[in-house]
Structures are given as structure tokens and as C-alpha cells.
GROMACS .gro file of C-alpha atoms in nm:
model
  141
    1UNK     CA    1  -8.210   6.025  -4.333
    2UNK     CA    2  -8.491   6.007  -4.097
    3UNK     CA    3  -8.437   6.032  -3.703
    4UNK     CA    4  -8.491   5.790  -3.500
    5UNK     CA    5  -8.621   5.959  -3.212
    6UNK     CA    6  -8.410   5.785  -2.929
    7UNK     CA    7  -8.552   5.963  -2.649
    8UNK     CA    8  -8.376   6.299  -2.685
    9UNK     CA    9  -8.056   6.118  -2.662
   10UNK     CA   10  -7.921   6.323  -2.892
   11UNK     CA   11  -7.995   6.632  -2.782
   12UNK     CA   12  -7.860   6.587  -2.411
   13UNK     CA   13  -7.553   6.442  -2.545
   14UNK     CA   14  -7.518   6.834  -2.718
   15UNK     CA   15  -7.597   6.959  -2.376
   16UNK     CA   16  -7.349   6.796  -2.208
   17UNK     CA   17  -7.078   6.822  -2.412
   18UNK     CA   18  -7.137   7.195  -2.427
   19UNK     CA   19  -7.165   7.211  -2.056
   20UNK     CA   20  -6.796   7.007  -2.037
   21UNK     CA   21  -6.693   7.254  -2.274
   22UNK     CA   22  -6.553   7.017  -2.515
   23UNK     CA   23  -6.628   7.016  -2.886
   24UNK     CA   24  -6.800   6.731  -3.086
   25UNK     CA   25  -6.440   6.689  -3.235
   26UNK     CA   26  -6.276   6.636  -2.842
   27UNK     CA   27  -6.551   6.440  -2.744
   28UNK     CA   28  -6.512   6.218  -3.063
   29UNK     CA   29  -6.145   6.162  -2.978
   30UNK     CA   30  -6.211   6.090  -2.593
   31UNK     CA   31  -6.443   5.858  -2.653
   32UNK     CA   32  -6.324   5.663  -2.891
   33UNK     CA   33  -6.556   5.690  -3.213
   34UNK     CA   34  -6.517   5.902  -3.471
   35UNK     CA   35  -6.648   6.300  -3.550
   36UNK     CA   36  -6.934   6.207  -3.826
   37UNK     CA   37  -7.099   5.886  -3.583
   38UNK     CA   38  -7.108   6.126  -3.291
   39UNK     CA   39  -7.220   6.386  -3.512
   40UNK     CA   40  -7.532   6.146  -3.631
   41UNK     CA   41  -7.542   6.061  -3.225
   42UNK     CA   42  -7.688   6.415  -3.162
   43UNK     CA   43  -7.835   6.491  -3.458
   44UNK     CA   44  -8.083   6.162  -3.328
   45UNK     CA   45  -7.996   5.966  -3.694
   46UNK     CA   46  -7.783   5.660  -3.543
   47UNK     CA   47  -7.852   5.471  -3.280
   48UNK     CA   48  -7.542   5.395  -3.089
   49UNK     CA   49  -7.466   5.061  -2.899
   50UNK     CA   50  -7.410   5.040  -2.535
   51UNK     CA   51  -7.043   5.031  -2.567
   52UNK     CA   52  -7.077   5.346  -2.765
   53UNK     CA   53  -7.235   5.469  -2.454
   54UNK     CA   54  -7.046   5.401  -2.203
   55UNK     CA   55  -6.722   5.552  -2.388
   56UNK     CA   56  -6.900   5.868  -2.447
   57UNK     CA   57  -7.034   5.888  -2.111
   58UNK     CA   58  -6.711   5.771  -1.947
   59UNK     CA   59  -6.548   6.060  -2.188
   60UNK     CA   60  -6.818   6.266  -2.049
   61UNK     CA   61  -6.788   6.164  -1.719
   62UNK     CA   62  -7.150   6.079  -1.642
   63UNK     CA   63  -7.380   5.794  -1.543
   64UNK     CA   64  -7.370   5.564  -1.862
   65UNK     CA   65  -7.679   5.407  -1.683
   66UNK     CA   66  -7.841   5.786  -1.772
   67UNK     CA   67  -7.742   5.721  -2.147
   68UNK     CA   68  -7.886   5.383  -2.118
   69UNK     CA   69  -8.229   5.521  -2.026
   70UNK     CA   70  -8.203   5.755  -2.255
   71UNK     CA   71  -8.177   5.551  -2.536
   72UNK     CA   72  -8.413   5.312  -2.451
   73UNK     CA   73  -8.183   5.021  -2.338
   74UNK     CA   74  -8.229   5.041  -1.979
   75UNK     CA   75  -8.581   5.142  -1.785
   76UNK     CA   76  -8.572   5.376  -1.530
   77UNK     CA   77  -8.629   5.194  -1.249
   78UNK     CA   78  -8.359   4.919  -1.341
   79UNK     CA   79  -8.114   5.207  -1.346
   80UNK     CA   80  -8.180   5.326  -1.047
   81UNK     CA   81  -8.127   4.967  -0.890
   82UNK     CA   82  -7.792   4.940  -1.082
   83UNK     CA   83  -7.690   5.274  -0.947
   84UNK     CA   84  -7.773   5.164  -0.578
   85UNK     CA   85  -7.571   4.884  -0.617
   86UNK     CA   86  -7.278   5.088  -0.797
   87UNK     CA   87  -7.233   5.289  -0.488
   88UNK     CA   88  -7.247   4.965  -0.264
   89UNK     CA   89  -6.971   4.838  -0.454
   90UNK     CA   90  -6.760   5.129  -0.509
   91UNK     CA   91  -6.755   5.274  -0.141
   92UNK     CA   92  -6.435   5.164  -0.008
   93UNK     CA   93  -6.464   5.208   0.376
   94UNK     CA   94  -6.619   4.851   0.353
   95UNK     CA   95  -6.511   4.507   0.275
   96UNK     CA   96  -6.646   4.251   0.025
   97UNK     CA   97  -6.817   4.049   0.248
   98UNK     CA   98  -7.041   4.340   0.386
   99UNK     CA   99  -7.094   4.477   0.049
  100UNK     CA  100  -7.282   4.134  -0.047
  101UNK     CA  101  -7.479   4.140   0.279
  102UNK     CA  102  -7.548   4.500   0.213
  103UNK     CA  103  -7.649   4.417  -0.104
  104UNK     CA  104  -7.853   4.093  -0.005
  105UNK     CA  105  -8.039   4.308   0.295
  106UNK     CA  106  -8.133   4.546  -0.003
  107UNK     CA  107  -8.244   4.307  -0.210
  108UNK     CA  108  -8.477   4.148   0.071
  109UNK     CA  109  -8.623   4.486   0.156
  110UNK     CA  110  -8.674   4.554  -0.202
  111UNK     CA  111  -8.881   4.224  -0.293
  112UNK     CA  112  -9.056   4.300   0.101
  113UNK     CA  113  -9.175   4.597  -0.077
  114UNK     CA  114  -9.337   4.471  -0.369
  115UNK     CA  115  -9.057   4.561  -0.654
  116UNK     CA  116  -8.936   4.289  -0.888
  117UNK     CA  117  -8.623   4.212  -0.762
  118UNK     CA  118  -8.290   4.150  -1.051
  119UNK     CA  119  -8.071   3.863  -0.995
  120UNK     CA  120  -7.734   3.938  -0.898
  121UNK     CA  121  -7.608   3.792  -1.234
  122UNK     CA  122  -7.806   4.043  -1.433
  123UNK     CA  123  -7.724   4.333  -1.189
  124UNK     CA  124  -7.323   4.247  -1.235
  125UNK     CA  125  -7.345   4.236  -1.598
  126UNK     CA  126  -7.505   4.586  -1.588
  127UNK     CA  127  -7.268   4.723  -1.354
  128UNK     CA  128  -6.934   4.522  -1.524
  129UNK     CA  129  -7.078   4.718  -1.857
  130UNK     CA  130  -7.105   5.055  -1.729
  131UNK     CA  131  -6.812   4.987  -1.540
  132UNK     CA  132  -6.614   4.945  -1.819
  133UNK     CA  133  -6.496   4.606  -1.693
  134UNK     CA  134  -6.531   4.257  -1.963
  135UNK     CA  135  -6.861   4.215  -1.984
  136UNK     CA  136  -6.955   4.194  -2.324
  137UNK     CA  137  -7.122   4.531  -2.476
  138UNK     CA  138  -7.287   4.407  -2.713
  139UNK     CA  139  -7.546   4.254  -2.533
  140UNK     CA  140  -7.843   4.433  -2.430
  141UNK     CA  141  -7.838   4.501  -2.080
   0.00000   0.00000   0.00000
């Protein structure tokens, strides 16, 4: 079987897993998928889907927005965006409403600036997906 050569996906999966000191085995059984895919996973001859990616890096505990670029699902600059607003969201010392204008005032400087700007839709699908929350995995953020 030919690789695919997704990024070197595979080969920073190894690395972290062997920096969590976990083996593929563990890793397999934390995230959900089974020792021969993940095994393919590394060894850069499958291709996983985002939801694959977000259980291993959730397993992992890393950015699935990392694995996303990675693999060629996600540019870099989107995921740095999507991370932005992650920490808006998640930071609990403020309430809903000032997350949104937070996230609005962002936004404005952003587009000020010259960078395309996401719409909020797309951004919460992104962020519901590496979240773990219903969005639906399957399609390609």
C-alpha cells in the first residue's frame, strides 16, 4: 500500500503518543478506533476523518485543530482563528454576552486588518467539532 503523504500526520501522531507514554494499543483503546487503523494512521497509509481526529487528539489531549492542519483539513491560519475563539469561549471569568462582543470586536479588528474574516456559523461548527459537541464530523470543516 502506498502512503499518502498527509503532511507528516503520521509521524507526529508517533511522537506524541510516545511523548504521553502510551502505546499504539492504549491510544487505540482511548480513542476509540481500533490497533491496525491507528497503526495505518502513523504509518501515513489511511487517511483518517475528522472525527477520527478529534478522538485521538482528545485521547491525546491536544489541539484537534493541530491534527486538522496536519492532515490537510484545516489551513493554518483558520486554525489559529478557531483557537482564538476557543479560548474566548472557554474562559469562564466572563459571561455570554461579553464573549460575543469579545468575539464581534475581534472579528471587526480582524476584517480592519485586511484578513478574510469566517462567519460565526462556520467558526461554531469548527469549534462544536473539535469540541466534541453535535456537530456533525463528517463534514469537512
Amino acid at each position: 500500500m502506498a502512503s499518502l503523504h498527509v503532511g507528516n500526520l503520521g509521524e507526529y501522531l508517533r511522537e506524541q503518543r510516545r511523548s504521553a507514554q502510551l502505546s499504539l494499543r492504549q491510544l487505540a483503546d482511548a480513542a476509540g478506533v481500533s490497533n491496525p487503523y491507528l497503526s495505518q494512521i502513523e504509518r501515513g497509509l489511511r487517511k483518517p476523518s475528522a472525527e477520527v481526529l478529534q478522538q485521538v487528539a482528545k485521547a491525546l489531549r491536544i489541539s484537534a485543530e493541530t491534527l486538522y492542519v496536519r492532515a490537510g483539513i484545516l489551513d493554518e491560519k483558520e486554525r489559529d482563528e478557531l483557537e482564538t475563539r476557543a479560548v474566548i469561549l472557554a474562559d469562564p471569568s466572563i459571561n455570554e454576552r461579553q464573549k460575543q462582543v469579545l468575539l464581534q470586536i475581534y472579528e471587526s479588528f480582524r476584517k480592519e486588518n485586511g484578513f478574510e474574516t469566517s462567519s460565526y456559523d462556520d467558526l461554531a461548527e469548527h469549534s462544536d467539532a473539535a469540541d466534541g459537541r453535535d456537530a456533525d464530523p463528517k463534514q469537512t470543516p
